[in-house]
Amino acid sequence: MEKKNLTHAELAQEIFNYVGGNENIISFMSCMTRLRIEIVDKEKVNIDAIKELDKVKGVQMTGTYCQIILFAELEKVYIEFEKIVKSDGTTAVKAKRSVIDSVLNFTSSVFVPIIPAIIACGMISGVVAVIDFFHLMDTNSTTFRILSFIGNTALYYYPVLIAFSAAKYLKINQYLTVIIALIMVNPSFIELVSETSAAGNEFIPFFGMPLRAVNYTSSVFPMFCVIWGIYFIQKIVYKYIPESIKTAVAPFLVVLLSIPVCLGVLAPIGAFLNDGFTVVFTAFYERMPILAGLVIGGLGIPMVMLGIHQVNGALALANLATLGYDVIWAALHFSTVISGIVGVIVALRVKNKEDKSVAMTAGLTALIFGITEPVVYGVLVRNKKAFVSTIVCGAIMGMASMLIGVKCTAIGANGIFAWPIFFITIVPFFICYGLCYVVTIPVTLLLGAGKDELTR
């Protein structure tokens, strides 16, 4: 029986109890609309009981994470949950994970806290795109130039954002880690890279050791590789340096040792992976656009359900950094639009007044703001035909997006606020946007979504 009228503190306490208490909690974070709790043993989590709690809209187990969908209640519940966990201290036990779970957990945990910064800069980039497209301002003016570099800031310093977020996840010194990331994107280092490349050289000598001349600004994979070098260096240095000199000597050694290891070995490996991914993916969608679009568009919403959609953002950023544009975010945008259309259709067809209200609100939220969790957990998981329709139409529009050539120049923004970032291919974008309705409405009606009441 659902527990009604719980305060945010009471709800946080109930969730704490049902996930197995402090000894079963490794870490936790907020993710736009979800409370993500990493747990030791999922058998100790009472999912059914959590689902029955007031204000809880859904629960999803993904790997070692219990994701509790709270929508607008998240922030207040998170604050109360944090008080409860911190009062007892967190467990030192580590969960048993598969390799895939470990990779997904790391990627999600690092990427999720960065999302607000990416959204902010992405929306400013959209404003800049509108100003430029409609010639609303002199592009040589200082106002336009300032707006431009503000919009590009999150992408340019993406390695620094990754460093800070990853260091927190790995429980190492965030500020030492950020210093190393800042060295990688330091304008003086970038200038040295340019000079070395212009002279026809591939390496920069550093105490006789070769550092590869690579520009790491806006990159993704290099920092993902470097963070592990910093992790082990910090652990070793802080373990073996005597306490009497640790405060002064340890930070110095961490930075000094990290330069040859990270810039000489790990960052170049990451740059190779970054370029390799871009080359492979570009070849994939250029030579097999139908398959690429089908996979990306069809899996967009299921990945949201599983809570692993942050991986798409990391890959899209890799494309932006290397190519200057991305096609992944475009296909995902249309899957969001489709989920909103399906939600509205279901709202118009179901008879239950409460379900109508839930479905209509969720559908419009996806269409206007690009937030899909309400329609996913309020409609799609409660109506199999609607869910199937979203996947089918998402795959169709993913293929159309690839074939027609929709591209974006930033990520983060979604819904109607994302339109400006697609103005690089404005005609293909609006063709596909219109096709979302042309495809989704008949397919959804044909499959019969909404004819059956939403399951409880």
XYZ file of C-alpha atoms in Angstrom:
456
model
C 0.000 0.000 0.000
C 1.427 3.380 -1.022
C 2.541 5.556 1.865
C 0.972 8.996 1.418
C 1.897 12.489 2.562
C 5.494 11.749 3.517
C 7.698 14.737 4.175
C 10.950 14.894 2.232
C 12.862 13.872 5.352
C 10.534 10.920 5.945
C 10.794 9.845 2.305
C 14.585 10.010 2.446
C 14.558 7.868 5.593
C 12.247 5.285 4.012
C 14.458 5.071 0.924
C 17.527 4.743 3.166
C 15.917 1.843 5.015
C 14.640 0.050 1.902
C 17.981 0.138 0.072
C 19.548 -1.742 2.965
C 20.834 1.024 5.187
C 24.291 2.449 5.489
C 26.127 -0.857 5.210
C 24.615 -1.416 1.763
C 25.341 2.074 0.369
C 28.645 2.745 -1.398
C 27.887 6.172 -2.851
C 24.996 8.291 -4.107
C 24.349 11.258 -6.390
C 21.537 13.194 -8.032
C 20.936 12.855 -11.761
C 18.480 15.482 -13.076
C 15.379 13.529 -12.030
C 16.837 10.539 -10.173
C 18.507 9.648 -6.923
C 21.288 7.246 -7.955
C 22.489 4.994 -5.131
C 25.405 2.630 -5.659
C 24.834 -0.440 -3.525
C 26.792 -3.436 -2.281
C 24.149 -6.151 -2.572
C 21.076 -5.594 -4.735
C 19.313 -8.504 -3.030
C 18.980 -6.304 0.048
C 17.098 -3.602 -1.863
C 13.313 -3.747 -1.504
C 12.384 -2.365 -4.929
C 8.658 -3.045 -4.578
C 8.499 -1.156 -1.287
C 10.350 1.835 -2.749
C 7.947 1.931 -5.702
C 5.026 2.255 -3.285
C 6.466 5.318 -1.541
C 4.765 8.676 -1.941
C 6.460 10.914 -4.557
C 8.464 8.014 -6.043
C 7.648 7.711 -9.756
C 9.702 4.638 -10.546
C 12.715 2.513 -9.627
C 15.353 1.122 -11.978
C 18.183 -1.274 -11.098
C 21.161 -0.905 -13.445
C 24.299 -2.794 -12.561
C 25.196 -1.810 -9.006
C 22.996 1.308 -9.074
C 19.494 1.678 -7.693
C 17.956 4.649 -9.515
C 14.908 6.191 -7.864
C 12.907 8.557 -10.073
C 11.655 11.563 -8.107
C 11.318 14.328 -10.739
C 10.752 17.735 -9.066
C 11.079 16.252 -5.572
C 14.662 15.138 -6.174
C 16.585 18.112 -4.823
C 14.799 18.264 -1.483
C 14.897 14.483 -1.000
C 18.588 14.406 -1.945
C 19.422 17.026 0.716
C 17.627 14.996 3.389
C 19.135 11.710 2.173
C 22.606 13.229 2.335
C 22.035 14.186 5.976
C 21.049 10.638 6.880
C 23.946 8.901 5.169
C 26.559 11.379 6.382
C 25.343 11.071 9.956
C 26.371 7.411 10.030
C 29.299 7.469 7.609
C 29.468 5.432 4.423
C 30.555 1.842 4.023
C 34.033 0.909 2.885
C 32.774 -2.279 1.238
C 32.972 -2.419 -2.558
C 30.340 -3.984 -4.752
C 31.150 -6.854 -7.079
C 30.855 -5.546 -10.630
C 31.326 -6.895 -14.114
C 33.737 -5.059 -16.391
C 30.806 -3.523 -18.286
C 29.145 -2.384 -15.052
C 32.404 -0.833 -13.880
C 32.864 1.111 -17.124
C 29.254 2.304 -17.154
C 29.329 3.237 -13.467
C 32.537 5.224 -13.911
C 31.319 6.984 -17.053
C 27.935 7.864 -15.579
C 29.343 8.958 -12.231
C 31.867 11.235 -13.914
C 29.557 12.632 -16.584
C 26.354 13.244 -14.579
C 27.700 16.051 -12.316
C 29.024 17.869 -15.392
C 25.645 17.970 -17.159
C 24.450 21.332 -15.704
C 27.602 23.081 -16.971
C 27.208 21.508 -20.409
C 23.530 22.474 -20.556
C 24.286 26.079 -19.585
C 27.024 26.510 -22.183
C 25.072 24.508 -24.764
C 22.083 26.829 -24.488
C 24.309 29.896 -24.776
C 25.828 28.335 -27.901
C 22.282 28.001 -29.192
C 21.655 31.700 -28.576
C 24.886 32.520 -30.436
C 23.758 30.318 -33.333
C 20.425 32.181 -33.534
C 22.142 35.581 -33.444
C 24.567 34.536 -36.166
C 21.960 32.823 -38.376
C 19.529 35.731 -38.340
C 22.282 38.406 -38.353
C 20.934 39.963 -35.163
C 24.311 41.320 -34.095
C 27.658 42.283 -35.531
C 29.758 39.116 -35.188
C 32.845 41.258 -34.670
C 31.349 43.034 -31.668
C 32.751 42.309 -28.234
C 29.303 41.227 -26.996
C 29.025 38.533 -29.646
C 32.602 37.400 -29.121
C 32.113 37.144 -25.351
C 28.901 35.142 -25.792
C 30.735 32.857 -28.223
C 33.562 31.961 -25.893
C 31.159 31.570 -22.964
C 29.231 29.028 -25.020
C 32.435 27.177 -25.897
C 33.897 27.200 -22.386
C 32.491 23.870 -21.129
C 33.647 22.052 -24.259
C 37.073 23.739 -24.317
C 37.773 22.894 -20.676
C 36.025 19.540 -20.751
C 39.195 17.708 -19.597
C 39.202 19.889 -16.474
C 35.539 19.135 -15.731
C 36.232 15.426 -16.197
C 39.263 15.639 -13.914
C 37.359 17.287 -11.063
C 34.385 14.925 -11.334
C 36.496 11.768 -11.710
C 38.740 12.718 -8.787
C 35.681 13.031 -6.575
C 34.431 9.624 -7.702
C 37.843 8.005 -7.138
C 38.289 9.834 -3.795
C 41.615 11.436 -4.651
C 42.714 15.061 -4.285
C 40.495 16.992 -6.705
C 42.670 20.098 -6.819
C 45.901 18.305 -7.661
C 44.030 16.409 -10.342
C 42.604 19.632 -11.775
C 46.070 21.223 -11.849
C 47.310 18.421 -14.110
C 44.251 18.817 -16.337
C 44.859 22.558 -16.512
C 48.452 21.911 -17.553
C 47.092 19.864 -20.465
C 44.969 22.794 -21.689
C 47.301 25.607 -20.607
C 47.564 28.183 -23.438
C 51.364 28.089 -23.127
C 51.369 24.325 -23.633
C 48.991 24.673 -26.601
C 51.322 27.295 -28.089
C 54.290 24.961 -27.597
C 52.361 22.161 -29.320
C 51.643 24.450 -32.279
C 55.291 25.515 -32.543
C 56.489 21.910 -32.383
C 54.001 20.769 -35.021
C 54.843 23.736 -37.272
C 58.516 22.736 -37.081
C 57.599 19.269 -38.307
C 58.217 17.518 -34.971
C 55.901 15.150 -33.139
C 57.454 15.321 -29.674
C 58.357 17.975 -27.116
C 61.523 17.177 -25.085
C 61.037 17.293 -21.313
C 64.196 16.398 -19.336
C 65.104 14.194 -22.281
C 61.699 12.461 -22.266
C 59.442 12.897 -25.303
C 55.999 14.404 -24.696
C 53.727 14.013 -27.676
C 52.689 17.346 -29.208
C 48.907 17.045 -28.950
C 46.241 19.669 -28.277
C 44.088 18.202 -25.498
C 41.480 20.965 -25.280
C 37.901 19.747 -25.730
C 39.041 16.110 -25.602
C 37.355 13.247 -23.758
C 39.367 10.044 -23.895
C 42.786 11.547 -22.985
C 41.548 12.665 -19.564
C 39.732 9.366 -19.055
C 43.132 7.667 -19.457
C 45.142 10.251 -17.524
C 42.911 10.087 -14.465
C 44.048 6.531 -13.736
C 47.700 7.525 -13.868
C 47.016 10.368 -11.440
C 45.020 7.989 -9.239
C 47.846 5.494 -8.800
C 50.533 8.169 -8.476
C 48.589 9.916 -5.718
C 47.929 6.660 -3.905
C 51.591 5.608 -4.009
C 53.029 9.019 -3.114
C 50.699 9.637 -0.184
C 51.247 6.106 1.102
C 55.049 6.166 1.239
C 55.943 9.806 1.969
C 56.613 10.322 5.717
C 53.932 12.257 7.562
C 56.418 14.919 8.671
C 57.034 16.114 5.107
C 53.875 14.881 3.370
C 52.084 18.251 3.266
C 54.930 19.980 1.452
C 56.510 17.186 -0.601
C 53.592 14.959 -1.662
C 51.765 17.514 -3.874
C 55.069 18.462 -5.543
C 55.877 14.823 -6.352
C 52.356 14.075 -7.586
C 52.488 16.887 -10.141
C 56.111 16.255 -11.143
C 55.616 12.504 -11.647
C 52.290 12.964 -13.413
C 53.768 15.041 -16.249
C 55.904 12.323 -17.903
C 53.466 9.523 -17.090
C 50.322 11.357 -18.136
C 51.489 13.692 -20.897
C 54.150 11.310 -22.139
C 52.181 8.052 -22.157
C 48.544 8.061 -21.058
C 47.254 11.264 -22.695
C 48.675 10.288 -26.132
C 46.999 6.885 -25.774
C 43.755 8.688 -25.001
C 44.250 10.989 -27.995
C 44.754 7.926 -30.182
C 41.536 6.407 -28.831
C 39.731 9.727 -29.313
C 40.823 9.983 -32.943
C 40.249 6.266 -33.485
C 36.704 6.447 -32.200
C 35.938 9.442 -34.400
C 37.401 7.792 -37.500
C 35.574 4.509 -36.873
C 32.272 6.166 -36.017
C 32.504 8.570 -38.947
C 33.158 5.668 -41.314
C 30.304 3.758 -39.684
C 27.649 6.435 -40.175
C 28.972 7.522 -43.594
C 29.107 4.006 -45.019
C 26.231 2.476 -43.063
C 24.007 5.421 -42.067
C 20.892 3.271 -41.964
C 22.377 0.861 -39.419
C 23.994 3.650 -37.400
C 20.769 5.619 -37.220
C 18.728 2.545 -36.400
C 20.971 1.672 -33.444
C 21.313 5.205 -32.041
C 17.697 6.253 -32.564
C 16.177 2.953 -31.494
C 18.202 2.646 -28.299
C 17.889 6.288 -27.214
C 14.915 5.849 -24.874
C 15.878 2.364 -23.584
C 19.243 3.826 -22.552
C 17.409 6.527 -20.595
C 15.406 3.803 -18.861
C 18.606 1.997 -17.900
C 20.256 5.230 -16.787
C 23.236 4.801 -19.102
C 22.375 7.541 -21.601
C 25.213 9.733 -20.279
C 27.546 7.615 -22.407
C 25.933 9.157 -25.490
C 26.901 12.626 -24.300
C 30.533 11.615 -23.840
C 30.675 10.163 -27.351
C 28.942 13.214 -28.825
C 31.485 15.470 -27.136
C 34.292 13.397 -28.652
C 32.811 14.088 -32.095
C 32.445 17.806 -31.367
C 36.037 18.041 -30.204
C 37.449 16.298 -33.270
C 35.014 17.179 -36.059
C 33.422 20.392 -34.850
C 29.956 18.847 -35.192
C 28.049 15.773 -34.035
C 25.326 13.508 -35.420
C 24.654 11.344 -32.334
C 22.890 14.118 -30.420
C 20.703 14.815 -33.453
C 19.371 11.257 -33.601
C 18.831 11.271 -29.837
C 16.976 14.575 -30.066
C 14.419 13.049 -32.398
C 13.921 10.044 -30.099
C 13.064 12.559 -27.355
C 10.563 14.308 -29.643
C 8.999 10.958 -30.507
C 8.579 9.999 -26.858
C 6.762 13.297 -26.299
C 4.445 12.736 -29.258
C 3.649 9.220 -28.039
C 2.895 10.587 -24.566
C 0.434 13.142 -25.977
C -1.266 10.499 -28.161
C -1.698 8.204 -25.173
C -3.134 11.108 -23.178
C -5.732 11.730 -25.869
C -6.764 8.068 -26.040
C -6.866 6.776 -22.463
C -10.094 7.252 -20.520
C -8.828 7.523 -16.961
C -8.628 11.234 -16.074
C -5.566 10.842 -13.866
C -3.731 8.919 -16.592
C -4.702 11.584 -19.128
C -3.187 14.281 -16.972
C 0.007 12.310 -16.289
C 0.527 11.353 -19.931
C -0.206 14.834 -21.309
C 2.116 16.543 -18.814
C 4.861 14.001 -19.441
C 4.499 14.245 -23.222
C 4.626 18.041 -23.276
C 7.587 18.033 -20.877
C 9.515 15.892 -23.357
C 8.483 18.017 -26.354
C 9.125 21.416 -24.788
C 11.963 20.828 -22.344
C 13.468 17.604 -23.665
C 13.159 15.840 -20.291
C 12.141 12.270 -21.029
C 12.021 10.602 -17.607
C 8.383 11.637 -16.910
C 7.111 10.100 -20.137
C 9.384 7.075 -19.813
C 8.240 6.140 -16.320
C 4.802 7.729 -16.412
C 3.712 6.287 -19.766
C 6.103 4.028 -21.660
C 6.862 1.512 -18.912
C 3.127 1.347 -18.189
C 2.060 0.741 -21.782
C 4.017 -1.791 -23.843
C 2.518 -0.658 -27.145
C 3.599 2.921 -26.490
C 7.073 1.704 -25.588
C 7.356 -0.359 -28.779
C 6.116 2.576 -30.842
C 8.824 4.819 -29.367
C 11.572 2.330 -30.215
C 10.300 1.681 -33.752
C 9.797 5.358 -34.570
C 13.083 6.272 -32.905
C 14.913 3.783 -35.121
C 13.155 5.108 -38.250
C 13.943 8.730 -37.419
C 17.496 7.850 -36.434
C 17.995 6.455 -39.915
C 16.327 9.497 -41.477
C 18.513 11.847 -39.454
C 21.681 10.118 -40.624
C 20.600 9.897 -44.255
C 19.422 13.513 -44.478
C 22.510 14.718 -42.601
C 21.334 16.520 -39.463
C 24.236 17.867 -37.395
C 24.644 19.931 -34.236
C 27.377 22.252 -32.993
C 26.831 21.767 -29.246
C 25.107 19.410 -26.836
C 23.326 19.761 -23.527
C 20.238 21.683 -24.542
C 17.156 19.700 -25.475
C 13.527 20.182 -26.416
C 12.649 23.342 -28.334
C 15.565 25.091 -26.615
C 17.920 22.838 -28.561
C 16.746 23.957 -31.989
C 19.451 26.624 -32.462
C 22.311 24.137 -32.058
C 21.048 22.378 -35.199
C 21.009 25.518 -37.353
C 24.202 24.347 -39.065
C 21.806 22.045 -40.953
C 18.570 23.930 -40.378
C 16.628 22.592 -43.391
C 17.440 18.892 -42.780
C 16.694 19.414 -39.086
C 13.179 20.768 -39.591
C 12.466 18.180 -42.278
C 13.260 15.461 -39.744
C 11.388 17.285 -37.006
C 8.260 17.303 -39.173
C 8.823 13.662 -40.093
C 8.744 12.777 -36.385
C 5.032 13.644 -36.379
C 4.372 12.132 -39.805
C 5.926 8.817 -38.744
C 5.016 8.622 -35.072
C 1.305 9.432 -35.181
C 0.254 6.651 -37.616
C 2.661 4.074 -36.177
C 1.479 4.745 -32.632
C -2.174 4.561 -33.658
C -1.542 1.425 -35.720
C 0.114 -0.317 -32.778
C -2.832 0.632 -30.590
C -0.931 2.586 -27.934
C -3.378 4.204 -25.527
C -6.294 1.928 -26.304
C -5.482 0.012 -23.115
C -5.360 1.809 -19.782
C -1.950 2.393 -18.236
C -0.883 -0.393 -15.883
C -0.690 0.355 -12.199
